[in-house]
Coordinates of C-alpha atoms in Angstrom, one line a residue:
M95 CA -87.6 78.4 193.2
F96 CA -85.5 79.7 190.4
D97 CA -86.7 82.6 188.3
F98 CA -85.0 85.3 186.2
R99 CA -86.7 88.3 184.7
I100 CA -85.4 91.5 183.0
T101 CA -86.5 94.7 184.8
A102 CA -84.8 97.4 182.7
R103 CA -82.8 97.8 179.5
A104 CA -80.5 100.4 178.1
G105 CA -79.1 99.3 174.7
R106 CA -77.9 95.7 175.3
A107 CA -77.2 96.3 179.0
R108 CA -80.0 95.0 181.2
N109 CA -81.1 94.8 184.9
G110 CA -82.5 91.6 186.1
L111 CA -83.9 89.9 189.2
L112 CA -82.7 86.4 189.9
Q113 CA -84.7 84.4 192.5
T114 CA -82.7 81.7 194.3
P115 CA -83.7 79.5 197.3
H116 CA -81.6 81.8 199.6
G117 CA -82.7 85.1 198.3
L118 CA -83.4 87.5 195.5
V119 CA -80.4 89.0 193.8
H120 CA -80.1 92.0 191.4
T121 CA -78.1 91.8 188.3
P122 CA -75.6 92.8 186.9
L123 CA -73.5 91.7 189.9
F124 CA -70.0 90.8 190.9
M125 CA -69.5 87.6 193.0
P126 CA -66.7 87.5 195.6
V127 CA -64.6 84.3 195.3
G128 CA -64.5 82.2 198.5
T129 CA -62.6 79.3 197.1
L130 CA -62.5 77.2 200.3
G131 CA -65.8 78.5 201.6
S132 CA -64.2 81.8 202.8
V133 CA -63.5 85.1 201.0
K134 CA -59.8 85.5 202.1
G135 CA -59.6 87.7 205.2
I136 CA -63.3 88.8 205.1
S137 CA -66.0 87.7 207.5
P138 CA -69.5 86.7 206.4
Q139 CA -70.9 89.8 208.1
E140 CA -68.5 92.0 206.3
I141 CA -69.4 90.3 203.0
R142 CA -73.1 91.2 203.7
D143 CA -72.3 94.7 204.8
I144 CA -70.5 95.6 201.6
G145 CA -73.4 94.5 199.4
S146 CA -72.3 91.0 198.2
Q147 CA -75.2 89.0 196.8
I148 CA -73.7 85.7 195.8
V149 CA -70.5 84.1 197.0
L150 CA -68.6 81.6 194.9
A151 CA -66.8 78.5 196.2
N152 CA -64.7 75.9 194.4
T153 CA -65.6 72.2 194.0
Y154 CA -62.1 71.0 193.4
H155 CA -60.6 72.7 196.4
L156 CA -63.4 71.8 198.8
L157 CA -63.2 68.2 197.5
L158 CA -59.7 68.0 198.8
R159 CA -60.4 69.7 202.1
P160 CA -62.4 69.5 204.2
G161 CA -64.4 67.1 201.9
P162 CA -67.9 67.4 200.6
E163 CA -69.5 64.9 203.0
R164 CA -68.1 66.7 206.0
V165 CA -69.6 70.0 204.7
K166 CA -72.9 68.3 204.0
A167 CA -73.0 66.8 207.5
L168 CA -72.4 70.2 209.0
G169 CA -75.3 71.8 207.1
G170 CA -73.9 72.6 203.7
L171 CA -72.1 75.7 202.8
H172 CA -74.8 78.0 204.0
H173 CA -74.5 76.7 207.6
F174 CA -70.9 75.5 207.6
A175 CA -69.6 78.9 206.4
A176 CA -72.2 80.9 208.3
Y177 CA -73.3 82.7 205.1
N178 CA -76.9 82.1 204.5
G179 CA -77.2 84.1 201.3
P180 CA -76.9 82.5 197.8
W181 CA -73.9 80.4 196.9
L182 CA -72.5 79.4 193.5
T183 CA -70.0 76.5 193.1
D184 CA -67.6 76.3 190.2
S185 CA -67.4 72.7 188.9
G186 CA -63.6 72.3 189.0
G187 CA -63.4 72.8 185.2
F188 CA -61.0 75.8 185.6
Q189 CA -58.5 73.6 187.4
V190 CA -58.4 71.4 184.3
M191 CA -56.5 74.4 182.8
S192 CA -54.8 75.9 185.8
L193 CA -53.4 72.6 187.1
G194 CA -52.5 71.5 183.6
H195 CA -49.1 70.1 184.9
L196 CA -50.9 68.0 187.5
R197 CA -53.8 66.4 185.5
R198 CA -54.7 63.9 182.7
I199 CA -57.9 64.3 180.7
S200 CA -59.9 61.4 179.3
E201 CA -63.5 60.9 178.1
E202 CA -64.4 59.7 181.5
G203 CA -63.1 62.8 183.3
V204 CA -59.9 64.3 184.7
V205 CA -57.4 62.7 187.1
F206 CA -55.5 65.3 189.1
Q207 CA -52.5 65.0 191.2
N208 CA -53.5 66.6 194.5
H209 CA -51.5 69.8 194.8
I210 CA -51.4 69.4 198.6
N211 CA -50.1 65.8 199.1
G212 CA -49.6 64.3 195.6
D213 CA -52.5 61.8 195.8
L214 CA -54.4 61.1 192.6
I215 CA -57.9 62.6 192.6
E216 CA -60.5 61.8 189.9
L217 CA -63.2 64.3 188.9
S218 CA -65.8 63.3 186.4
P219 CA -69.1 65.1 185.4
E220 CA -71.0 62.7 187.8
K221 CA -68.6 63.3 190.7
S222 CA -68.5 67.1 190.2
V223 CA -72.3 67.2 190.4
A224 CA -72.3 64.9 193.4
V225 CA -69.8 67.1 195.2
Q226 CA -71.7 70.2 194.4
E227 CA -75.0 68.6 195.6
A228 CA -73.3 67.8 198.9
L229 CA -71.9 71.3 199.2
G230 CA -75.5 72.6 198.7
A231 CA -74.9 75.7 196.6
D232 CA -77.9 77.4 195.0
I233 CA -76.3 77.5 191.6
I234 CA -74.0 74.7 190.4
M235 CA -71.9 74.6 187.3
A236 CA -71.5 71.9 184.7
F237 CA -68.2 70.2 184.6
D238 CA -66.3 71.4 181.6
E239 CA -62.8 71.7 180.2
C240 CA -61.4 75.3 180.2
P241 CA -58.8 75.1 177.4
P242 CA -55.6 77.1 177.7
Y243 CA -54.6 80.1 175.6
P244 CA -53.3 79.6 173.1
A245 CA -54.7 76.3 171.9
S246 CA -54.9 74.8 168.4
R247 CA -58.2 74.9 166.6
E248 CA -58.3 71.1 166.5
Y249 CA -57.7 70.9 170.3
M250 CA -60.4 73.5 170.9
K251 CA -62.9 71.7 168.7
E252 CA -62.3 68.4 170.5
S253 CA -62.6 70.2 173.9
I254 CA -65.9 71.8 172.9
E255 CA -67.4 68.4 171.9
R256 CA -66.2 66.7 175.1
T257 CA -67.6 69.6 177.2
L258 CA -71.0 69.1 175.6
R259 CA -70.9 65.3 176.3
W260 CA -69.9 66.1 179.9
L261 CA -72.8 68.6 180.1
E262 CA -75.3 65.9 179.1
R263 CA -73.8 63.6 181.8
C264 CA -74.0 66.4 184.4
L265 CA -77.7 66.8 183.7
E266 CA -78.3 63.1 183.9
A267 CA -76.5 62.9 187.3
K268 CA -78.3 65.9 188.9
T269 CA -80.8 64.8 191.6
R270 CA -81.6 68.0 193.6
N271 CA -84.4 70.3 192.4
D272 CA -83.3 73.1 194.7
Q273 CA -80.1 73.7 192.7
A274 CA -79.9 75.4 189.3
L275 CA -77.3 73.9 187.0
F276 CA -75.7 76.4 184.6
A277 CA -74.1 75.2 181.4
I278 CA -70.8 76.6 180.1
A279 CA -70.1 77.6 176.5
Q280 CA -66.5 77.5 175.4
G281 CA -64.6 78.2 172.1
G282 CA -61.8 80.4 173.1
I283 CA -61.3 83.4 170.8
D284 CA -62.4 81.5 167.7
L285 CA -65.7 83.1 166.8
E286 CA -66.9 80.3 164.7
L287 CA -66.3 77.8 167.5
R288 CA -67.8 80.1 170.0
R289 CA -71.0 80.2 167.9
I290 CA -71.0 76.4 167.5
S291 CA -70.5 75.9 171.2
A292 CA -73.1 78.4 172.3
K293 CA -75.8 77.1 170.0
A294 CA -75.2 73.5 171.0
T295 CA -75.1 74.5 174.7
I296 CA -78.4 76.4 174.7
A297 CA -80.2 73.4 173.3
F298 CA -79.9 71.9 176.8
D299 CA -82.1 74.8 178.1
T300 CA -80.4 75.1 181.5
P301 CA -81.6 77.9 183.9
G302 CA -78.6 80.0 183.1
F303 CA -75.5 80.0 180.8
A304 CA -71.9 80.8 181.4
I305 CA -69.2 82.0 179.0
G306 CA -66.0 80.2 179.9
G307 CA -62.5 80.1 178.6
L308 CA -61.9 83.8 178.4
A309 CA -59.6 86.1 180.5
V310 CA -57.0 83.3 180.4
G311 CA -54.2 85.3 178.8
E312 CA -55.7 86.5 175.5
P313 CA -55.6 90.2 174.5
K314 CA -58.7 92.1 175.3
E315 CA -58.9 93.0 171.6
E316 CA -59.6 89.3 171.0
M317 CA -61.6 88.6 174.1
Y318 CA -64.4 91.2 173.5
P319 CA -65.5 90.0 170.1
A320 CA -66.0 86.6 171.7
V321 CA -68.1 88.2 174.6
E322 CA -70.1 90.2 172.1
L323 CA -70.9 87.2 169.9
S324 CA -71.8 85.1 173.0
T325 CA -74.3 87.6 174.3
R326 CA -76.0 87.7 170.9
V327 CA -76.3 83.9 170.7
L328 CA -77.1 83.1 174.4
P329 CA -80.8 83.5 175.3
A330 CA -81.9 86.9 176.4
S331 CA -84.3 85.3 178.9
K332 CA -81.6 83.5 180.9
P333 CA -78.7 84.9 183.1
R334 CA -75.4 85.2 181.3
Y335 CA -72.3 84.7 183.5
L336 CA -68.8 85.7 182.3
M337 CA -66.5 83.5 184.3
G338 CA -63.3 84.7 185.9
V339 CA -63.6 88.4 185.0
G340 CA -63.1 91.1 187.6
H341 CA -61.2 94.1 186.3
P342 CA -63.5 97.2 186.6
E343 CA -63.1 98.2 183.0
D344 CA -64.0 94.6 181.9
L345 CA -67.2 94.7 184.0
V346 CA -68.3 98.0 182.5
A347 CA -67.6 96.9 178.9
A348 CA -69.2 93.4 179.4
V349 CA -72.4 94.8 181.1
A350 CA -72.7 97.1 178.0
L351 CA -73.0 93.9 175.9
G352 CA -75.6 92.2 178.2
I353 CA -73.6 90.2 180.8
D354 CA -75.3 89.7 184.1
M355 CA -72.8 88.0 186.4
F356 CA -69.1 88.1 187.1
D357 CA -66.5 86.5 189.5
C358 CA -62.8 86.9 190.0
V359 CA -60.1 86.7 192.7
Y360 CA -58.7 90.0 191.3
P361 CA -60.1 92.4 194.0
T362 CA -59.0 90.4 197.0
R363 CA -55.7 89.2 195.5
T364 CA -54.8 92.7 194.5
G365 CA -55.7 93.9 198.0
R366 CA -53.4 91.4 199.6
F367 CA -50.6 93.0 197.5
G368 CA -51.4 96.4 198.9
Y369 CA -53.2 97.8 195.8
A370 CA -56.5 99.6 196.2
L371 CA -59.0 100.0 193.4
V372 CA -59.9 103.6 192.6
A373 CA -61.5 105.4 189.6
E374 CA -58.2 106.0 187.9
G375 CA -57.0 102.4 188.2
R376 CA -54.9 101.1 191.1
M377 CA -53.4 102.9 194.1
N378 CA -50.2 101.4 195.4
L379 CA -50.4 101.9 199.2
K380 CA -46.9 100.6 199.7
L381 CA -45.5 103.8 198.2
T382 CA -43.7 106.1 200.7
R383 CA -45.8 109.1 199.5
H384 CA -48.9 107.7 201.2
L385 CA -47.3 107.6 204.7
D386 CA -48.3 111.2 205.4
D387 CA -51.6 111.2 203.5
P388 CA -54.6 111.9 205.8
D389 CA -57.2 111.2 203.0
P390 CA -59.2 107.9 202.8
I391 CA -58.5 105.6 199.9
D392 CA -61.5 106.9 198.1
P393 CA -63.5 109.9 199.5
E394 CA -66.5 108.6 197.5
C395 CA -66.5 105.1 199.0
D396 CA -68.6 104.1 201.9
C397 CA -66.7 101.0 203.0
Y398 CA -65.4 100.6 206.6
A399 CA -61.8 101.2 205.5
C400 CA -62.7 104.5 203.8
R401 CA -64.9 105.7 206.6
H402 CA -62.4 105.0 209.3
F403 CA -58.8 104.9 208.1
S404 CA -56.4 107.2 206.3
R405 CA -54.1 106.2 203.4
A406 CA -51.3 106.9 205.9
Y407 CA -52.5 104.4 208.4
L408 CA -53.3 101.7 205.8
S409 CA -49.9 102.3 204.2
H410 CA -48.2 101.9 207.6
L411 CA -50.0 98.6 208.2
I412 CA -49.3 97.2 204.8
R413 CA -45.6 98.1 204.9
A414 CA -45.4 96.6 208.4
E415 CA -47.2 93.4 207.1
E416 CA -50.0 93.9 209.6
M417 CA -53.0 91.7 208.7
L418 CA -55.6 94.5 209.2
G419 CA -54.2 96.6 206.4
L420 CA -54.4 93.8 203.8
R421 CA -57.9 92.9 205.0
M422 CA -59.1 96.5 204.8
V423 CA -57.8 97.0 201.3
S424 CA -59.4 93.7 200.2
L425 CA -62.7 94.8 201.7
H426 CA -62.4 98.2 200.0
N427 CA -61.7 96.5 196.6
L428 CA -64.8 94.3 196.9
R429 CA -66.9 97.2 197.9
Y430 CA -65.5 99.2 194.9
L431 CA -66.8 96.5 192.5
H432 CA -70.1 96.2 194.2
R433 CA -70.6 100.0 194.1
L434 CA -69.6 100.0 190.4
M435 CA -72.4 97.4 189.7
E436 CA -74.9 99.3 191.8
Q437 CA -74.1 102.4 189.8
A438 CA -74.4 100.4 186.6
R439 CA -77.8 99.1 187.6
S440 CA -79.0 102.7 188.4
A441 CA -77.7 103.9 185.0
I442 CA -79.5 101.1 183.2
A443 CA -82.7 101.9 185.0
E444 CA -82.4 105.5 184.1
K445 CA -81.5 104.8 180.5
R446 CA -78.1 106.5 180.8
Y447 CA -75.7 103.6 180.7
G448 CA -73.8 105.1 177.8
E449 CA -73.1 108.3 179.8
F450 CA -72.1 106.2 182.8
A451 CA -69.7 104.0 180.8
R452 CA -68.1 107.0 179.0
D453 CA -67.6 108.9 182.3
F454 CA -66.0 105.8 183.8
A455 CA -63.7 105.5 180.8
Q456 CA -62.6 109.1 181.0
R457 CA -61.7 108.7 184.6
R458 CA -60.0 105.3 184.1
F459 CA -58.2 105.9 180.8
G460 CA -58.1 109.7 180.3
Q461 CA -58.2 110.7 176.6
E462 CA -56.6 107.4 175.5
I463 CA -59.7 105.1 175.6
P464 CA -58.7 101.7 174.3
G465 CA -60.3 100.6 171.1
W466 CA -61.6 97.4 172.5
F467 CA -63.6 99.3 175.2
A468 CA -65.0 101.8 172.7
R469 CA -66.0 99.0 170.4
A470 CA -67.8 97.1 173.2
L471 CA -69.8 100.2 174.0
Q472 CA -70.6 100.7 170.3
E473 CA -71.8 97.1 169.9
G474 CA -73.9 97.6 173.0
G475 CA -75.5 100.8 171.7
H476 CA -73.8 103.1 174.2
W477 CA -71.2 105.1 172.2
E478 CA -72.2 108.4 170.6

């Protein structure tokens, strides 16, 4: 029911095939975030049309509304949300950090103050797994603590140890064989703690492993050594998932090091602010200069927005706060990341990932390629 195999390599970058109960997916891939069972403003058919392979939903938010038992009674996420492809559910561990002002951590779990009505909500490893089993995702995540940045070494060490104990409880609580539970390694930017966490986590031999606790405010110069170390320690035979990462340059650098899966709200959130992803970075469609521009956002893009609408029209819609404009830019941004991963897979298969990544960098950064990006390519065997 679950299987992962590497189909091509270029340096440390690799292509893979991941078999899930709801379909075969090709890695490396980017997963759109549908926190409440919906990618904001985008229909399930549009999600399919742009090449999405897995959609992510969030345990904490779906626990609050509409409730896991209601979703289960209505056929699980696949039927409830009318998207019958693979789903992945986050465990709620990220909210341990992001809702830090509304929660209390203990060995048993986390008590949150519901951000909607103020009620107290308890989420433990056992409850997180039970909620995810009710939601019915193909891949479920172990309940963990995502520490904030910065955090003291003592706090980080205690957090890692607690996350490992919670992982053991998650595995004991799991009852469904048609769901794959991925463990999450933590450690922040402390490379020694990263190594300790990763080695202890892989001992549980879960079907896949995630790298958590990064892209939470730390500089990229400190983030990428942690990614590089993690991909050296985590098993090559299992999927590696870098959580919460979605900037195009981050995807290209992390794939170079052997990352297989990504997710982030960045493309849709950026789209809702009127910014379109292009090879050079971000295009601000709210600017007046676009009001008379007949070109599409990106002439190279095959998304619905780029095939049908001009920058002028989309700029008009966005400035007028028309919903269609924000939807179309969000759609384009997701397609941009999917195309980027499709191009990465082709480059890996053709043993030219270094050329692909360097070309990307020249268009994105010009002559001032950041040191962290160049080092990631060097460590991955892609810089000449």
